[in-house]
Short mmCIF file of C-alpha atoms in Angstrom, two decimals:
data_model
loop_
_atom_site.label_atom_id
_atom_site.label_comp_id
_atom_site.label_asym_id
_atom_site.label_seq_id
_atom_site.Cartn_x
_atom_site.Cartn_y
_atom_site.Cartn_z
CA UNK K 52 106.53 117.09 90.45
CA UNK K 53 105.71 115.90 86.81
CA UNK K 54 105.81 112.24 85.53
CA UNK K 55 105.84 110.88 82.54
CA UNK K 56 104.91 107.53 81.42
CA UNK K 57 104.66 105.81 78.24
CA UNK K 58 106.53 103.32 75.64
CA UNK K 59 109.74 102.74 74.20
CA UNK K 60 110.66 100.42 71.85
CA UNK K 61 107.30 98.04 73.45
CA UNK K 62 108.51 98.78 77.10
CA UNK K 63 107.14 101.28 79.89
CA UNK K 64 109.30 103.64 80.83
CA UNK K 65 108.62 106.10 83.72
CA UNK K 66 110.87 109.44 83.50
CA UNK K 67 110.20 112.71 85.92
CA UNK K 68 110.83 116.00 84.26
CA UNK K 69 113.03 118.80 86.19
CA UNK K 70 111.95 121.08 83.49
CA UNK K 71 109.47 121.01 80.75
CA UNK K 72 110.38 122.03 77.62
CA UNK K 73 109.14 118.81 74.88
CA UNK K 74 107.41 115.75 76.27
CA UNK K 75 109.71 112.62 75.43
CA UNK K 76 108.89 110.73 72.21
CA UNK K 77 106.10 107.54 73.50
CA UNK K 78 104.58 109.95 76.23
CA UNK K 79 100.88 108.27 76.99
CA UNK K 80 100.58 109.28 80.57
CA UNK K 81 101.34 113.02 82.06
CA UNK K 82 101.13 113.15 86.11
CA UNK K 83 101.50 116.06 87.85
CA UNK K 84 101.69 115.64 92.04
CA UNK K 85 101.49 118.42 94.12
CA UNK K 86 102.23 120.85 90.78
CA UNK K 87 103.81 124.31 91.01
CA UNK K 88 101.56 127.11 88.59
CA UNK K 89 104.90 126.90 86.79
CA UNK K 90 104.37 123.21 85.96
CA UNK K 91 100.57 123.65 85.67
CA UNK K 92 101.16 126.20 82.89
CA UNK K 93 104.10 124.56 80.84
CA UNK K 94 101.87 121.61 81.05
CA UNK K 95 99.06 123.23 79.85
CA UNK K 96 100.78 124.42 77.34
CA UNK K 97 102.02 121.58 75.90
CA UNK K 98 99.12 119.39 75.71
CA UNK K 99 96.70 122.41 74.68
CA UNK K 100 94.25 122.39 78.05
CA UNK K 101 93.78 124.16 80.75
CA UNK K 102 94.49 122.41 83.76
CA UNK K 103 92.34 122.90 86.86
CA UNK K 104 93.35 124.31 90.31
CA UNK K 105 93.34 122.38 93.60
CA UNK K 106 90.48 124.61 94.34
CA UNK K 107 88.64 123.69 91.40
CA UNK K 108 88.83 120.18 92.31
CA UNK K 109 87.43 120.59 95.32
CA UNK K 110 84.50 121.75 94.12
CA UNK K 111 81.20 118.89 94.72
CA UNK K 112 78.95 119.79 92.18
CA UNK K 113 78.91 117.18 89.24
CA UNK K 114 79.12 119.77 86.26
CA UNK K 115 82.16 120.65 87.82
CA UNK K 116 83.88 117.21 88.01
CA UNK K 117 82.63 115.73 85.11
CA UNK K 118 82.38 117.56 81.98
CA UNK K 119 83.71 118.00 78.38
CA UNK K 120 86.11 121.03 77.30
CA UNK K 121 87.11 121.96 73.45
CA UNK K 122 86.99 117.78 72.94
CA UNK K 123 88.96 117.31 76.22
CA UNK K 124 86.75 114.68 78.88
CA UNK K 125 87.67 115.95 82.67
CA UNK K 126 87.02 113.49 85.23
CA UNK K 127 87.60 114.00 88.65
CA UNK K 128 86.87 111.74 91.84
CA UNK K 129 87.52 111.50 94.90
CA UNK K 130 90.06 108.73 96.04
CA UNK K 131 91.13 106.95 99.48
CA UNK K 132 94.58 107.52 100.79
CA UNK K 133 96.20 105.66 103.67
CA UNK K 134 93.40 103.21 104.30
CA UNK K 135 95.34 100.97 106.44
CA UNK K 136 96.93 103.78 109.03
CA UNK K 137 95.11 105.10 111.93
CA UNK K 138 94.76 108.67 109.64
CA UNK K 139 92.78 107.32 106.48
CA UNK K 140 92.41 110.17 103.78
CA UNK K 141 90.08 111.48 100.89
CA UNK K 142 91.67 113.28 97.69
CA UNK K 143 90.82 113.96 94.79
CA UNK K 144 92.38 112.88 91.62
CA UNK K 145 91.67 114.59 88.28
CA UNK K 146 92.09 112.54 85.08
CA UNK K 147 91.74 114.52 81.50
CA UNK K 148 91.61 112.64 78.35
CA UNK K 149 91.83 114.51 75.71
CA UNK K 150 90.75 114.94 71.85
CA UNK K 151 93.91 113.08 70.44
CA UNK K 152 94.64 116.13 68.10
CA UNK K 153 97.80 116.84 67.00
CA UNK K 154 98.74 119.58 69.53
CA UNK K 155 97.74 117.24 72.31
CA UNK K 156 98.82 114.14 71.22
CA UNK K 157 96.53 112.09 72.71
CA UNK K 158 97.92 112.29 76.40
CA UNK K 159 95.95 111.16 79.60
CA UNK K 160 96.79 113.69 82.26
CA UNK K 161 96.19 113.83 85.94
CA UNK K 162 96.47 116.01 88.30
CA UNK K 163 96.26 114.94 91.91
CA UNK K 164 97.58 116.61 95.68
CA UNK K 165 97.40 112.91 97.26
CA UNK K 166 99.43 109.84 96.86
CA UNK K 167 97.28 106.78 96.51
CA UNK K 168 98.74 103.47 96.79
CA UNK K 169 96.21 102.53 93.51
CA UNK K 170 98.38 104.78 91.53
CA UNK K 171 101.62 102.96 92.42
CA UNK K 172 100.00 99.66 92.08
CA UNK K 173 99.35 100.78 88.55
CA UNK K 174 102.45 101.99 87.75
CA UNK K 175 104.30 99.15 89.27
CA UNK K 176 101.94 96.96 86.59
CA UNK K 177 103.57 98.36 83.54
CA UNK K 178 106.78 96.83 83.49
CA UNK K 179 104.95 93.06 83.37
CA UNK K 180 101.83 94.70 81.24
CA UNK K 181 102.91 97.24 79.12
CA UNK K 182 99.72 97.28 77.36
CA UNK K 183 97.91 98.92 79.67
CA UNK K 184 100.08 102.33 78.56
CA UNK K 185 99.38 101.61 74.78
CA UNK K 186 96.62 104.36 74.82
CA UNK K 187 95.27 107.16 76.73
CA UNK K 188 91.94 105.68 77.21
CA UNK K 189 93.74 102.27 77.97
CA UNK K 190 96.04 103.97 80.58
CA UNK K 191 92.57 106.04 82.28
CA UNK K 192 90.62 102.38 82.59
CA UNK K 193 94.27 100.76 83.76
CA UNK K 194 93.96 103.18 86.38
CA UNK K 195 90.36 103.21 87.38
CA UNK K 196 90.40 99.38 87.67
CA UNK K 197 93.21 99.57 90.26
CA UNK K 198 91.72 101.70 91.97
CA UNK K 199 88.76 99.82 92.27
CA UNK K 200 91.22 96.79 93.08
CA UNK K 201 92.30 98.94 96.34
CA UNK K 202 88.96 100.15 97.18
CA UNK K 203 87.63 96.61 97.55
CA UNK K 204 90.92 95.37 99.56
CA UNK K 205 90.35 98.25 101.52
CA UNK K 206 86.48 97.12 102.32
CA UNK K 207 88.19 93.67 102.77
CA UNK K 208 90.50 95.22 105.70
CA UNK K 209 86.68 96.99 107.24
CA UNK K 210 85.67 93.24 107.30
CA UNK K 211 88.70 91.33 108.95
CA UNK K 212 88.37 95.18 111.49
CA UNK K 213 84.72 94.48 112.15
CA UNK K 214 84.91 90.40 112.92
CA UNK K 215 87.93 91.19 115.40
CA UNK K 216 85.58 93.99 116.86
CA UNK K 217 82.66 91.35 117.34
CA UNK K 218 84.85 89.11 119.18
CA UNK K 219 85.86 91.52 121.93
CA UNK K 220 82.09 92.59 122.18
CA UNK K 221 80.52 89.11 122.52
CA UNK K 222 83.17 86.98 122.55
CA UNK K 223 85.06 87.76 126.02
CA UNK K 224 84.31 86.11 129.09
CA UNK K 225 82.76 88.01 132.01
CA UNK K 226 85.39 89.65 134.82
CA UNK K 227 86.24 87.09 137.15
CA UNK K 228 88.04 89.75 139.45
CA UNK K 229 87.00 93.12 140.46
CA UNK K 230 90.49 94.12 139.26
CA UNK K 231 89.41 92.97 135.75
CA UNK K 232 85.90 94.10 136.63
CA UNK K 233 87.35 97.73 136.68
CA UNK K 234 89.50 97.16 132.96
CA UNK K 235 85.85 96.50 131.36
CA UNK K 236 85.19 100.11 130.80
CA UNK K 237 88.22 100.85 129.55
CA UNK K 238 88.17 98.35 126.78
CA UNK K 239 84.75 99.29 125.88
CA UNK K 240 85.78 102.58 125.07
CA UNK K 241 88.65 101.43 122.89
CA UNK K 242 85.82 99.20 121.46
CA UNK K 243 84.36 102.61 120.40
CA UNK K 244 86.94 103.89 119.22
CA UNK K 245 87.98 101.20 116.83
CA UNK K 246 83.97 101.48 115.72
CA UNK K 247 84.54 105.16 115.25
CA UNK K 248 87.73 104.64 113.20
CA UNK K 249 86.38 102.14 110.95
CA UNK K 250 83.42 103.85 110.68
CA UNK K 251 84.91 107.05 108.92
CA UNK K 252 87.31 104.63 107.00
CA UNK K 253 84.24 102.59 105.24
CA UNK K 254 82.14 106.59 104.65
CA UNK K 255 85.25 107.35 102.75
CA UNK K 256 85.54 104.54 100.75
CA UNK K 257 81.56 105.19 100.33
CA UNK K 258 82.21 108.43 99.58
CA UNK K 259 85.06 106.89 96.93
CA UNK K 260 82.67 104.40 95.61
CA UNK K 261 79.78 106.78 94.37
CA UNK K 262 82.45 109.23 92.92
CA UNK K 263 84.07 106.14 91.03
CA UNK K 264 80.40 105.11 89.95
CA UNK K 265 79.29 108.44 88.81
CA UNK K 266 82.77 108.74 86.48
CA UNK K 267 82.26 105.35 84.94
CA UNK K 268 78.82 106.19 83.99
CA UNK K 269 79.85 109.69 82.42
CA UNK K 270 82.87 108.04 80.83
CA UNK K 271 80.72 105.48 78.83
CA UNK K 272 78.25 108.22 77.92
CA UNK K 273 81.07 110.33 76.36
CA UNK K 274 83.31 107.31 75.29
CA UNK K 275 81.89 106.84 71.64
CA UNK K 276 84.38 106.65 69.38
CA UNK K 277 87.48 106.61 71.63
CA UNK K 278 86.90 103.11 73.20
CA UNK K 279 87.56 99.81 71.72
CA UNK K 280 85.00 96.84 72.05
CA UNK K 281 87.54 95.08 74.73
CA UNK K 282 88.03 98.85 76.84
CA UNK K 283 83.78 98.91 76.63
CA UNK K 284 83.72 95.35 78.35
CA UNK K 285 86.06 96.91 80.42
CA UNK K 286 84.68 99.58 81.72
CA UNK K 287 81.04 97.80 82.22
CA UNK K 288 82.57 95.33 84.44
CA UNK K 289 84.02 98.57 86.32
CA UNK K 290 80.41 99.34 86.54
CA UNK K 291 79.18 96.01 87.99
CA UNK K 292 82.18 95.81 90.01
CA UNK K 293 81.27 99.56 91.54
CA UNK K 294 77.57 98.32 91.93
CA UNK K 295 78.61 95.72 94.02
CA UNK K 296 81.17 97.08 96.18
CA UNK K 297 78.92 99.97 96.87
CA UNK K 298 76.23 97.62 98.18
CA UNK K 299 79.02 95.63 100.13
CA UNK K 300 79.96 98.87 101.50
CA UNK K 301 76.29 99.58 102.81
CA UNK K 302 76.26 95.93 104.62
CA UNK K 303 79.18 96.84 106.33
CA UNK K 304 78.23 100.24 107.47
CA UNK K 305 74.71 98.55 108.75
CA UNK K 306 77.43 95.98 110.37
CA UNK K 307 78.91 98.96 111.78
CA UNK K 308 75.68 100.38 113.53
CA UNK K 309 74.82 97.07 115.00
CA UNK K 310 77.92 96.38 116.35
CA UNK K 311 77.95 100.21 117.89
CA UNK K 312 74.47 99.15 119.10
CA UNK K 313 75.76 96.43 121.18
CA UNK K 314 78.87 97.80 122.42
CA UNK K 315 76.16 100.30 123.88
CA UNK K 316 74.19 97.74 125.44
CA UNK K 317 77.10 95.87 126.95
CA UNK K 318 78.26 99.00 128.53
CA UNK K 319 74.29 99.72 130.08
CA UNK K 320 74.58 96.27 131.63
CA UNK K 321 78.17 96.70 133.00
CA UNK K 322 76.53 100.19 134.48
CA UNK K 323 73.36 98.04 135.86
CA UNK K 324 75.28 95.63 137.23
CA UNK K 325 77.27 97.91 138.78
CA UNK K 326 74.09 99.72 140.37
CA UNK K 327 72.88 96.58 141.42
CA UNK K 328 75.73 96.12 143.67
CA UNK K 329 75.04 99.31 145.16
CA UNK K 330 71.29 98.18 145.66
CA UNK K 331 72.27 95.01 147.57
CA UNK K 332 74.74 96.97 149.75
CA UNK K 333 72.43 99.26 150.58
CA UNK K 334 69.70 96.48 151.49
CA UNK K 335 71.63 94.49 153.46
CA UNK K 336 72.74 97.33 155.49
CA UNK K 337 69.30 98.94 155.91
CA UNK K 338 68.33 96.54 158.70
CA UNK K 339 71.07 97.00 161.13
CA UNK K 340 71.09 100.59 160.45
CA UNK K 341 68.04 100.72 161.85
CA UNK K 342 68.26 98.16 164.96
CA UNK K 343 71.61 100.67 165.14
CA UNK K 344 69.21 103.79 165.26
CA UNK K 345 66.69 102.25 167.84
CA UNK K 346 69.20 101.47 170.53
CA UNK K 347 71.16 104.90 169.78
CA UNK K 348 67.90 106.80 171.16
CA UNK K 349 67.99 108.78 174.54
CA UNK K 350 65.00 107.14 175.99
CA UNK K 351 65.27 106.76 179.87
CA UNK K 352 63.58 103.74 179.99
CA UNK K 353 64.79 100.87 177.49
CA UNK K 354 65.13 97.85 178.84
CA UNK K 355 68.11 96.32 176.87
CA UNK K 356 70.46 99.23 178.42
CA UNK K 357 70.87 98.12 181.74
CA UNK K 358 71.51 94.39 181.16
CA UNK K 359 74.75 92.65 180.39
CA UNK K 360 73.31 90.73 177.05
CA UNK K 361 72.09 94.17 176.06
CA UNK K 362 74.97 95.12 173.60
CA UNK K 363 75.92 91.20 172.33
CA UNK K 364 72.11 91.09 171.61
CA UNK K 365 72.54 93.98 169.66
CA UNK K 366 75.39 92.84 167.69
CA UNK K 367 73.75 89.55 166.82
CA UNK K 368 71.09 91.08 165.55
CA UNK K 369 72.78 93.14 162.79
CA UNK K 370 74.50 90.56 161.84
CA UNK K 371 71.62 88.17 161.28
CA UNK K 372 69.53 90.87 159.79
CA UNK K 373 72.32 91.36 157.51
CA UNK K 374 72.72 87.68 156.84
CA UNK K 375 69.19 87.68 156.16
CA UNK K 376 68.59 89.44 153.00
CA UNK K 377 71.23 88.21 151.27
CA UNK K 378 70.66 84.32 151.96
CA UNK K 379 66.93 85.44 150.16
CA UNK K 380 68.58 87.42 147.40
CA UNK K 381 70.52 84.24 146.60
CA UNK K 382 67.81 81.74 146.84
CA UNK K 383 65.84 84.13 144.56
CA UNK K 384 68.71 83.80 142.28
CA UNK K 385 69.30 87.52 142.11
CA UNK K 386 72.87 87.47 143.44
#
């Protein structure tokens, strides 16, 4: 599908092309989504450049993501896609700015295969700020700074996930019942598997960061000449604002390993506890097993057989050297 945005008469307009035959008059911003090599070629024929494949993007070497063609700037990066479902995603996005000659008419292209919800922030923008389409270059940093905007509501979400997280790890009371005893497990693995979950959510948005940081720094390196003073202030707070979230991103991943660490630790003393149950049981049967295993021998002569008391005796005795134990283990404070 091909979109394209620009200005009219001082507003936005947003218009999506069947076929391609002449880009309307005001065109700023071409996006292709999901293209056809029928729309990848008529595009690329229009604006003079040769658009790269899905496979292309892919591709994690820098040279290949960030580079200069005939006067053309590619930029690709990879972006975060459904942050806040239980399926978060990683595309890339390609943005091409290119040499503003005649043939090319100064268009910002991009050519993504995901649907980020920083894109349609943007575009929702223009109708209340249509000076953010005025220019190519103003329509690339427009863009970058949303998605920015979305990658640190997304780390934002990874904070409000990890304090909820904490609370059911150190926060809930122990089991009063062995009924709730025997839930404990299973919670603790759902623990993990919220960790797990927001642990791949914040590496992708790590992942989004550096991509993000790397582009800014190869956009202001090729940028001379093409930005204003107000789009270089621009795109250095985009820097500092990358710098930051990246390191924001590395507390919460270390926030991420220590809360793993403890769900860990809770779950060996719900296992110890549990084989310390065992332990007492077995202790405070060991005794009358064994008064149990004396008077169960064939001996001829015993002298507790033949009287009356004989078996009472015997019962009184397990019991008390049941009792025993535990009245110790509880003085002891161990039960």
């Amino acid at each position: 599908m091909i979109s394209v945005l620009g200005l009219d008469s001082g507003k936005a307009f947003k218009r999506t092309l069947e076929t391609v035959q002449e880009l309307p008059e005001g065109t700023i911003w071409i996006d292709l989504l999901h293209p056809t090599e029928e729309e990848r070629a008529a595009i690329a024929g229009i604006v003079g450049i040769d658009l790269p494949t899905h496979e292309e993007m892919k591709e994690i070497e820098v040279s290949s993501r960030l580079y200069v063609e005939n006067g053309s700037v590619f930029l690709t990066t990879p972006v975060i896609t459904r942050a806040d479902t239980e399926y978060p995603g990683l595309g890339v996005v390609t943005f091409i700015l290119n040499n503003g000659i005649p043939s090319t008419g100064g268009h910002l292209v991009t050519v993504r295969y995901v649907e980020p919800k920083s894109l349609e922030t943007f575009t929702g923008r223009l109708n209340r700020q249509p000076e953010l389409i005025a220019s190519a270059e103003a329509a690339l940093l427009g863009i970058l700074d949303a998605i920015v905007d979305r990658a640190a509501d997304v780390l934002e979400l990874i904070g409000s996930r990890l304090d909820g997280i904490g609370r059911r790890i150190f926060d809930d009371p122990l089991p009063a019942k062995a009924k709730e005893a025997a839930r404990k497990p299973d919670a603790l693995r759902e623990v993990m598997r919220d960790i797990g979950r927001v642990g791949d959510l914040t590496t992708k948005v790590r992942d989004s960061l550096a991509g993000l940081d790397r582009l800014a720094a190869y956009l202001a390196t090729v940028s001379t000449g093409r930005l204003n003073k107000e789009q270089k202030a621009l795109l250095k707070s985009l820097n500092r604002d990358l710098r930051s979230l990246g390191e924001h991103a590395g507390y919460l991943s270390q926030q991420i390993n220590f809360l793993l660490d403890a769900t860990l630790g809770v779950i060996n003393i719900e296992q110890n506890a549990i084989i310390k149950i065992f332990s007492v049981v077995a202790v405070v049967f060991l005794p009358p097993t064994l008064i149990a295993s004396i008077y169960g021998m064939n001996f001829h002569f015993m002298p507790e057989l033949d009287k009356p008391w004989g078996y009472p005796l015997a019962l009184v005795l397990m019991v008390v050297s049941a009792v025993l134990p535990l009245l110790y283990f509880r003085r002891k404070g161990w039960l």
